Coordinates of C-alpha atoms in Angstrom, one line a residue:
Chain A
M1 CA 203.9 70.3 121.9
Q2 CA 203.0 70.3 125.4
R3 CA 206.0 72.1 127.1
W4 CA 203.9 72.0 130.3
A5 CA 204.2 68.4 130.8
R6 CA 208.2 68.6 131.9
P7 CA 207.7 71.2 134.7
L8 CA 204.6 68.9 135.6
L9 CA 206.8 65.8 136.0
L10 CA 209.5 67.7 138.0
A11 CA 206.7 68.8 140.1
A12 CA 205.3 65.3 140.6
L13 CA 208.8 64.1 141.5
L14 CA 209.0 66.7 144.3
A15 CA 205.6 67.4 145.3
P16 CA 203.1 64.1 145.4
T17 CA 200.1 66.4 144.7
A18 CA 200.9 67.0 141.1
A19 CA 200.9 63.4 139.4
L20 CA 198.3 63.7 136.7
A21 CA 200.9 64.3 134.1
D22 CA 200.5 60.8 132.9
H23 CA 197.8 59.1 131.0
S24 CA 197.9 55.5 132.7
F25 CA 196.3 52.9 130.6
I26 CA 195.8 49.1 129.8
L27 CA 195.4 48.9 126.1
P28 CA 193.8 45.7 124.9
S29 CA 194.5 44.4 121.2
N30 CA 190.7 43.8 120.9
T31 CA 187.8 44.0 123.1
N32 CA 185.0 42.0 121.2
V33 CA 186.3 38.8 120.7
S34 CA 185.0 35.9 118.9
G35 CA 186.4 32.4 118.2
T36 CA 188.1 29.8 120.2
N37 CA 191.6 29.5 121.5
T38 CA 191.5 33.2 121.7
M39 CA 194.4 35.4 123.0
V40 CA 194.3 39.1 123.6
T41 CA 197.6 40.7 124.0
F42 CA 197.9 44.1 126.3
D43 CA 200.2 47.0 126.5
A44 CA 200.3 48.7 130.1
A45 CA 202.0 52.0 130.3
G46 CA 201.6 55.7 131.9
S47 CA 202.1 58.2 129.1
E48 CA 201.7 62.0 128.2
H49 CA 200.0 61.0 124.9
V50 CA 197.3 58.6 125.1
F51 CA 198.2 55.2 124.0
F52 CA 201.5 56.1 123.0
F53 CA 204.4 54.7 124.9
D54 CA 206.4 57.6 125.9
H55 CA 207.0 57.4 129.7
R56 CA 207.1 54.4 131.9
P57 CA 205.7 50.9 132.1
I58 CA 202.8 50.0 134.5
Q59 CA 204.9 47.2 136.5
L60 CA 203.8 43.8 135.5
A61 CA 203.6 42.6 138.9
A62 CA 200.9 45.1 139.4
I63 CA 198.6 43.7 136.8
R64 CA 195.4 41.6 137.9
I65 CA 193.1 39.7 135.8
W66 CA 189.6 38.6 136.6
K67 CA 187.6 35.8 134.6
P68 CA 184.2 36.4 133.7
D69 CA 183.0 34.3 136.8
G70 CA 184.9 36.7 139.1
T71 CA 187.9 34.3 139.6
P72 CA 191.5 35.4 138.9
G73 CA 192.7 34.8 135.7
E74 CA 196.5 34.6 134.3
S75 CA 198.7 36.3 131.9
V76 CA 201.4 34.7 129.9
N77 CA 204.5 36.3 127.8
G78 CA 204.9 39.2 130.0
V79 CA 207.7 41.4 129.5
Q80 CA 208.4 44.9 131.2
G81 CA 210.1 47.1 128.6
R82 CA 211.5 50.6 129.1
F83 CA 208.1 52.4 128.1
R84 CA 205.5 49.6 128.7
S85 CA 204.6 46.2 129.9
V86 CA 203.4 43.7 127.4
F87 CA 201.3 40.6 128.4
D88 CA 198.9 38.1 126.7
V89 CA 195.7 36.5 128.2
K90 CA 194.1 33.3 126.9
L91 CA 190.3 33.8 127.0
D92 CA 189.5 30.3 127.9
Q93 CA 185.9 31.6 129.5
P94 CA 183.2 33.2 127.5
G95 CA 181.9 36.5 129.0
T96 CA 183.5 39.9 130.0
W97 CA 187.0 39.9 131.6
K98 CA 188.6 42.7 133.6
V99 CA 192.2 43.5 133.2
A100 CA 193.4 45.9 135.7
A101 CA 196.2 47.5 137.9
E102 CA 195.8 48.8 141.3
Q103 CA 198.2 50.7 143.4
K104 CA 197.9 52.0 147.0
M105 CA 200.3 54.0 148.6
I106 CA 201.3 56.4 151.5
T107 CA 203.3 59.8 150.8
G108 CA 203.9 62.8 152.9
S109 CA 206.5 64.0 155.4
F110 CA 207.5 63.9 158.8
K111 CA 210.2 65.4 161.2
L112 CA 212.6 63.7 163.1
N113 CA 215.1 65.8 165.3
G114 CA 214.0 68.8 163.4
E115 CA 214.9 67.5 160.2
E116 CA 212.1 66.9 157.7
R117 CA 211.9 63.7 156.0
R118 CA 209.8 62.4 153.2
V119 CA 207.6 59.3 153.2
G120 CA 207.1 57.5 149.9
G121 CA 207.7 54.3 147.9
R122 CA 207.2 50.7 148.8
G123 CA 209.5 50.4 151.8
G124 CA 213.1 49.1 152.2
A125 CA 216.5 50.7 151.9
P126 CA 217.1 52.4 148.5
R127 CA 219.7 50.2 146.6
A128 CA 223.1 51.7 146.1
G129 CA 222.9 54.1 143.0
Q130 CA 219.4 54.1 143.2
P131 CA 217.7 57.5 144.2
G132 CA 214.6 55.7 145.4
P133 CA 211.2 56.6 144.9
G134 CA 210.4 60.2 144.8
G135 CA 206.7 60.2 145.3
P136 CA 203.7 58.6 144.0
G137 CA 203.5 57.2 140.4
Q138 CA 200.4 56.4 138.5
P139 CA 199.2 53.1 139.3
G140 CA 201.5 50.6 139.8
E141 CA 204.1 52.4 137.4
A142 CA 207.5 51.2 137.5
R143 CA 210.4 53.8 137.6
P144 CA 213.3 52.3 135.5
A145 CA 215.7 51.0 138.0
S146 CA 218.7 53.2 137.0
G147 CA 221.3 50.5 138.2
Q148 CA 220.0 48.2 135.6
R149 CA 220.3 50.6 132.8
G150 CA 223.1 52.8 131.6
S151 CA 221.0 55.7 130.4
E152 CA 217.8 57.2 131.2
G153 CA 217.4 58.6 127.8
G154 CA 217.5 62.3 129.0
E155 CA 214.7 61.9 131.4
P156 CA 214.4 64.3 134.0
R157 CA 214.3 61.8 136.9
G158 CA 217.5 60.2 136.0
P159 CA 220.0 59.7 138.4
G160 CA 222.0 63.1 139.3
G161 CA 219.2 64.9 137.0
A162 CA 216.5 66.5 138.5
R163 CA 217.2 65.1 142.1
G164 CA 221.0 66.2 142.4
P165 CA 222.5 67.9 145.0
G166 CA 219.4 70.0 146.7
E167 CA 219.6 73.8 147.4
G168 CA 222.5 74.8 148.8
G169 CA 224.3 71.7 148.1
A170 CA 222.9 69.8 151.2
R171 CA 222.3 66.1 150.4
R172 CA 218.8 65.2 150.1
M173 CA 217.6 62.2 152.4
P174 CA 216.2 59.3 150.6
P175 CA 212.5 58.9 151.5
V176 CA 211.3 56.7 154.2
A177 CA 208.7 53.8 153.4
F178 CA 205.5 54.4 155.8
E179 CA 206.0 51.5 157.6
D180 CA 209.4 52.8 158.7
I181 CA 208.4 56.0 160.2
P182 CA 209.9 56.1 163.8
A183 CA 207.6 56.5 166.6
E184 CA 209.2 59.6 167.6
A185 CA 208.3 61.3 164.5
T186 CA 206.6 64.7 164.8
D187 CA 204.4 66.7 162.4
V188 CA 203.6 63.8 160.6
H189 CA 201.5 64.5 157.7
L190 CA 200.6 61.7 155.3
T191 CA 198.3 61.3 152.3
E192 CA 197.1 57.8 150.8
I193 CA 197.2 57.5 147.1
A194 CA 194.9 55.0 145.6
N195 CA 195.0 54.5 141.9
R196 CA 192.9 52.1 139.7
V197 CA 193.3 51.6 135.7
E198 CA 191.2 49.0 134.1
T199 CA 189.9 47.7 130.9
F200 CA 187.4 45.1 129.9
V201 CA 187.4 42.4 127.0
T202 CA 184.5 40.3 126.2
L203 CA 184.6 36.7 124.3
G204 CA 181.4 36.2 123.1
A205 CA 178.2 37.6 124.8
P206 CA 178.9 40.2 127.4
T207 CA 178.3 39.5 131.2
T208 CA 178.5 41.7 134.1
T209 CA 179.5 39.5 136.9
I210 CA 183.0 41.5 137.3
F211 CA 181.3 45.0 137.5
K212 CA 180.3 44.4 141.0
P213 CA 182.0 47.2 143.0
T214 CA 184.3 46.3 146.1
G215 CA 183.2 49.4 147.8
K216 CA 186.6 50.7 148.4
G217 CA 188.0 53.9 146.9
M218 CA 187.1 55.2 143.4
E219 CA 185.2 52.7 140.9
L220 CA 183.3 52.7 137.8
E221 CA 180.2 50.7 137.7
P222 CA 179.2 50.4 134.0
V223 CA 175.4 51.4 133.2
T224 CA 176.3 50.7 129.6
H225 CA 178.3 47.7 129.1
P226 CA 181.8 48.6 128.1
N227 CA 182.1 46.3 125.1
A228 CA 178.5 47.6 123.7
I229 CA 179.5 51.2 122.8
A230 CA 179.4 52.5 119.5
A231 CA 180.4 55.7 117.9
G232 CA 177.4 58.3 117.7
E233 CA 175.6 56.6 120.8
T234 CA 175.9 57.7 124.5
A235 CA 177.1 55.4 127.2
R236 CA 176.7 55.7 130.9
F237 CA 178.8 54.9 133.8
R238 CA 178.3 55.5 137.5
F239 CA 181.3 56.7 139.5
L240 CA 181.4 55.2 143.2
I241 CA 183.6 56.3 146.0
D242 CA 183.7 53.5 148.8
G243 CA 180.5 52.1 147.0
K244 CA 178.4 55.6 147.2
P245 CA 177.7 57.6 143.9
A246 CA 180.3 60.1 143.4
A247 CA 178.4 63.4 142.3
G248 CA 179.9 66.3 140.5
L249 CA 182.9 64.4 139.9
K250 CA 185.2 65.7 136.8
V251 CA 185.6 63.0 134.1
T252 CA 188.2 63.4 131.2
V253 CA 187.9 61.5 128.1
V254 CA 190.7 61.5 125.4
P255 CA 190.4 59.9 121.9
G256 CA 193.6 57.9 121.1
G257 CA 196.0 59.1 118.6
D258 CA 196.4 62.8 119.4
R259 CA 200.0 62.7 117.9
Y260 CA 198.0 62.7 114.5
R261 CA 196.0 65.9 115.0
E262 CA 196.3 69.4 116.0
D263 CA 193.7 69.2 118.8
V264 CA 194.0 66.7 121.8
G265 CA 190.3 66.5 121.6
T266 CA 189.8 66.1 125.2
I267 CA 186.2 66.0 126.4
E268 CA 185.5 67.4 129.6
L269 CA 182.3 65.8 131.8
A270 CA 181.0 65.4 135.2
T271 CA 178.9 63.2 137.1
G272 CA 175.4 63.9 138.0
A273 CA 174.0 63.5 141.4
D274 CA 173.5 59.9 140.7
G275 CA 177.1 59.6 140.2
V276 CA 176.4 58.8 136.3
V277 CA 178.5 60.4 133.5
A278 CA 177.1 60.0 130.1
V279 CA 179.8 60.1 127.3
T280 CA 178.7 60.4 123.6
W281 CA 181.7 59.0 121.4
P282 CA 182.3 61.3 118.5
H283 CA 183.9 58.6 116.4
A284 CA 185.2 55.1 116.5
G285 CA 188.5 54.1 118.3
M286 CA 190.1 53.7 121.3
Y287 CA 189.4 56.2 124.0
W288 CA 190.9 57.0 127.5
L289 CA 188.6 57.9 130.3
G290 CA 189.9 59.2 133.6
A291 CA 188.7 60.8 136.7
E292 CA 190.3 62.0 140.2
A293 CA 189.2 63.2 143.6
T294 CA 190.5 63.9 147.0
D295 CA 188.7 63.6 150.2
D296 CA 189.6 63.1 153.8
N297 CA 188.4 59.4 154.0
P298 CA 191.8 57.4 153.9
S299 CA 191.7 53.7 154.8
E300 CA 195.0 54.2 156.6
K301 CA 194.1 55.8 159.9
R302 CA 197.1 57.8 160.0
A303 CA 196.9 59.6 156.8
E304 CA 194.9 62.9 156.8
A305 CA 193.7 62.7 153.2
R306 CA 193.2 60.5 150.3
R307 CA 193.8 60.9 146.7
M308 CA 192.2 58.5 144.1
S309 CA 192.2 58.1 140.5
Y310 CA 190.5 56.0 137.9
A311 CA 191.3 55.3 134.5
A312 CA 189.8 52.9 131.8
T313 CA 190.5 52.2 128.3
F314 CA 187.4 51.6 126.0
E315 CA 187.1 50.5 122.3
V316 CA 184.3 52.3 120.5
M317 CA 183.1 50.3 117.7
T318 CA 181.6 51.5 114.2
P319 CA 177.9 52.0 114.3
Chain B
M1 CA 151.0 35.9 116.0
R2 CA 149.4 34.1 113.2
P3 CA 149.6 30.2 113.2
A4 CA 151.4 30.2 109.8
S5 CA 154.4 32.2 111.5
Y6 CA 155.4 29.3 113.5
A7 CA 156.5 27.4 110.6
L8 CA 159.2 29.7 110.0
I9 CA 160.8 29.8 113.4
G10 CA 164.2 28.3 113.3
S11 CA 164.0 27.3 109.8
A12 CA 164.2 30.5 107.7
V13 CA 165.0 28.5 104.4
L14 CA 161.3 27.2 104.2
I15 CA 159.2 29.0 101.7
A16 CA 157.0 31.7 103.5
P17 CA 153.3 30.5 102.8
A18 CA 151.6 34.0 102.5
A19 CA 151.2 37.6 103.1
N20 CA 154.2 38.9 104.6
A21 CA 156.7 37.1 102.4
A22 CA 159.4 38.9 101.4
T23 CA 162.8 38.3 100.1
I24 CA 166.3 40.0 100.6
T25 CA 168.7 39.8 97.6
I26 CA 172.2 40.3 98.5
T27 CA 174.6 41.3 95.7
L28 CA 178.4 40.5 96.3
P29 CA 180.1 42.5 93.9
R30 CA 183.3 40.9 91.7
L31 CA 186.2 42.7 92.9
P32 CA 189.2 43.2 90.7
I33 CA 191.8 41.7 93.3
A34 CA 194.4 39.3 92.7
E35 CA 194.5 37.4 96.3
Y36 CA 190.7 37.7 96.6
K37 CA 189.1 36.1 99.4
K38 CA 185.3 35.4 99.9
P39 CA 184.1 37.9 102.2
Y40 CA 182.3 37.0 105.9
V41 CA 178.8 38.5 105.3
A42 CA 175.8 38.8 107.9
G43 CA 172.4 39.9 107.9
W44 CA 169.9 40.9 110.4
V45 CA 166.6 42.8 111.0
E46 CA 166.2 45.1 113.9
P47 CA 163.2 47.3 114.9
A48 CA 163.7 50.9 113.6
G49 CA 163.2 52.6 117.2
G50 CA 165.3 50.0 118.9
G51 CA 164.9 46.6 120.1
A52 CA 166.4 43.3 120.0
P53 CA 168.0 42.8 116.6
R54 CA 167.5 39.3 114.9
S55 CA 170.2 37.5 112.8
L56 CA 169.1 36.4 109.7
F57 CA 172.4 34.7 108.1
V58 CA 176.0 34.7 108.5
W59 CA 178.2 33.4 105.8
Y60 CA 181.6 32.3 107.3
D61 CA 184.4 29.9 107.3
L62 CA 182.6 27.1 109.2
K63 CA 185.0 24.5 108.8
K64 CA 188.4 25.9 109.6
G65 CA 189.5 25.0 113.2
G66 CA 192.8 24.8 115.1
N67 CA 194.5 27.7 116.6
E68 CA 192.9 30.4 114.2
P69 CA 189.2 28.9 113.8
G70 CA 186.9 30.5 111.2
T71 CA 184.9 31.8 114.0
K72 CA 187.7 34.0 115.2
W73 CA 187.3 36.6 112.4
L74 CA 183.3 36.7 113.1
S75 CA 184.1 39.9 115.2
D76 CA 185.1 41.5 112.1
L77 CA 181.5 41.8 111.3
R78 CA 181.6 44.5 113.9
S79 CA 178.0 45.7 114.1
W80 CA 176.6 42.2 113.5
W81 CA 178.8 40.7 116.3
R82 CA 177.9 43.8 118.9
K83 CA 174.1 43.9 118.1
S84 CA 173.4 40.1 117.4
G85 CA 176.3 37.7 116.5
R86 CA 178.0 37.4 120.0
N87 CA 174.7 36.1 121.7
L88 CA 174.2 33.3 119.2
S89 CA 175.5 29.7 119.7
L90 CA 177.2 29.1 116.5
P91 CA 177.0 27.4 114.1
A92 CA 173.1 28.2 114.3
D93 CA 170.4 26.3 112.5
G94 CA 169.2 28.2 109.5
I95 CA 171.8 31.0 110.0
S96 CA 175.2 29.8 109.6
G97 CA 176.3 29.1 106.1
A98 CA 179.4 28.8 104.2
T99 CA 181.1 32.0 102.3
K100 CA 179.8 32.8 99.0
S101 CA 181.4 33.8 95.8
P102 CA 180.4 37.0 93.9
G103 CA 176.7 37.0 92.8
S104 CA 173.5 37.5 94.0
Y105 CA 171.7 35.5 96.8
A106 CA 168.2 35.4 98.2
V107 CA 167.4 35.1 101.6
P108 CA 163.8 35.1 103.1
L109 CA 162.8 38.0 105.6
P110 CA 161.0 36.1 108.5
A111 CA 157.4 36.2 107.9
D112 CA 156.7 36.5 111.4
L113 CA 157.5 40.2 111.8
P114 CA 155.1 42.0 113.8
P115 CA 153.9 44.8 112.0
G116 CA 156.1 48.1 112.3
N117 CA 159.3 49.8 111.0
Y118 CA 162.4 48.0 110.4
V119 CA 166.0 48.0 109.4
V120 CA 167.2 45.3 107.2
N121 CA 171.2 45.3 107.7
V122 CA 173.8 43.7 105.6
E123 CA 177.6 43.6 106.6
A124 CA 180.6 42.1 104.8
A125 CA 184.2 42.1 106.0
R126 CA 186.6 40.8 103.8
E127 CA 190.2 39.4 104.7
N128 CA 192.8 42.0 103.8
G129 CA 189.9 44.3 102.5
G130 CA 187.4 46.5 103.7
R131 CA 184.2 46.2 105.7
E132 CA 180.9 47.7 104.6
L133 CA 177.6 47.9 106.2
V134 CA 174.3 48.4 104.2
S135 CA 171.1 49.4 105.7
V136 CA 167.5 49.1 104.1
P137 CA 164.7 50.7 106.1
I138 CA 161.4 48.9 105.7
K139 CA 157.8 48.8 106.8
V140 CA 156.2 45.5 107.7
P141 CA 153.9 44.6 106.1
G142 CA 154.7 45.3 102.3
A143 CA 158.3 45.1 103.1
A144 CA 160.1 46.7 100.1
G145 CA 163.1 49.0 99.8
R146 CA 166.8 48.9 98.6
A147 CA 170.2 50.5 99.3
A148 CA 173.6 49.6 97.7
G149 CA 177.3 49.5 99.1
K150 CA 180.0 51.3 97.6
T151 CA 183.0 48.7 98.0
E152 CA 182.3 45.4 99.7
L153 CA 178.6 44.9 99.0
G154 CA 176.5 45.8 95.8
A155 CA 172.6 46.1 96.1
V156 CA 170.8 44.9 98.9
I157 CA 167.1 44.7 98.0
V158 CA 164.0 43.9 99.9
A159 CA 161.0 43.0 97.8
A160 CA 157.7 41.2 98.5
K161 CA 157.4 37.8 96.7

């Protein structure tokens, strides 16, 4: 058991700089698809164990779909559960589809009349009985709305749990949305969080239109097509930050199914000067690949720093 | 290219005229299974050093349409689908065929293969069953070789005519 996860989760709640306890993923039921009238179903979640559903869903509303020609696609049959979101996509166009969730938010703190206030969440006053967002989640992840559910299943972020009365019994103030920071605030320290989670599915022959980078934040530009990878082969992917190759970026690869083995089997890699990481897949199966980086180039001018993360799900086929 | 080779392009079932003529014999084993369904089987040849694979045949449920057409399960021929099948427009003349019962079947090796080393691959996938890939390295001209599967495929023999 990985007991470290719990303290990390708590830390994520309190300090926005420790949010990598989760593996966020969008898991397709199939990535290399044949036939007509084809549907693929997806699970979207953030979890400790890769491709298990043990923590929280990615918000259904955060899911975006790109058809092979670059136009927006639609999902159907969406359900957001306690641990995962589920939706189907009808592949009505041959080629390579992208299914992704993106999240951008501002966290940090400021002082108002000498009192420190935290910044976070999506704005608006917290609803009664809801503690309000406590910091950045992974991309688009939903926090269970405590008002709608009786029990949080013992999760540390439940109401009255970790957040409870603060030290010395002082009540913690709810975080303030970025848009609501008052003009008279002082000591404003803000960090921009930009998270991206993706997966790729190909009906028929692979295409590359949807790989075109946006030039914003951290992105993965396939050199090897993500739906043309097999065990024993080496795939290459270029990481970009704001459209430029991200050299020396640490990239983590985790094969799915870690519950059924002793070793997590994490593969630690790094990008070269050209931003390219080379991944040799030890065996067939679903893999999670992730990277994160911090810099001082936030798109929001009032922020001092930017934290970016990228995660993708790849299906590695038998040779 | 020898002129003779052109007669074969797009028509693998014509009898090869001369020198390079070789046949791939594929054996589908009889399996002692109550709910036996005839397997999907595909064959292709690819240059040993890498290069474009070329589909030779694919046996699948050509007729079934509707919500779950026969083509839906073509991607269960995982290697073939990734390397060649998904780039084909199906049904493909001279390549697509109906599924076959257990037995031995002969398919001609294209006579227009430039000299070199190749791998002949045969892959089978069966409903509620397994999947198996058998690879036979050959050298053209004089293509000859054999390998055998353990479960879904019997012998795959490449022999000159």
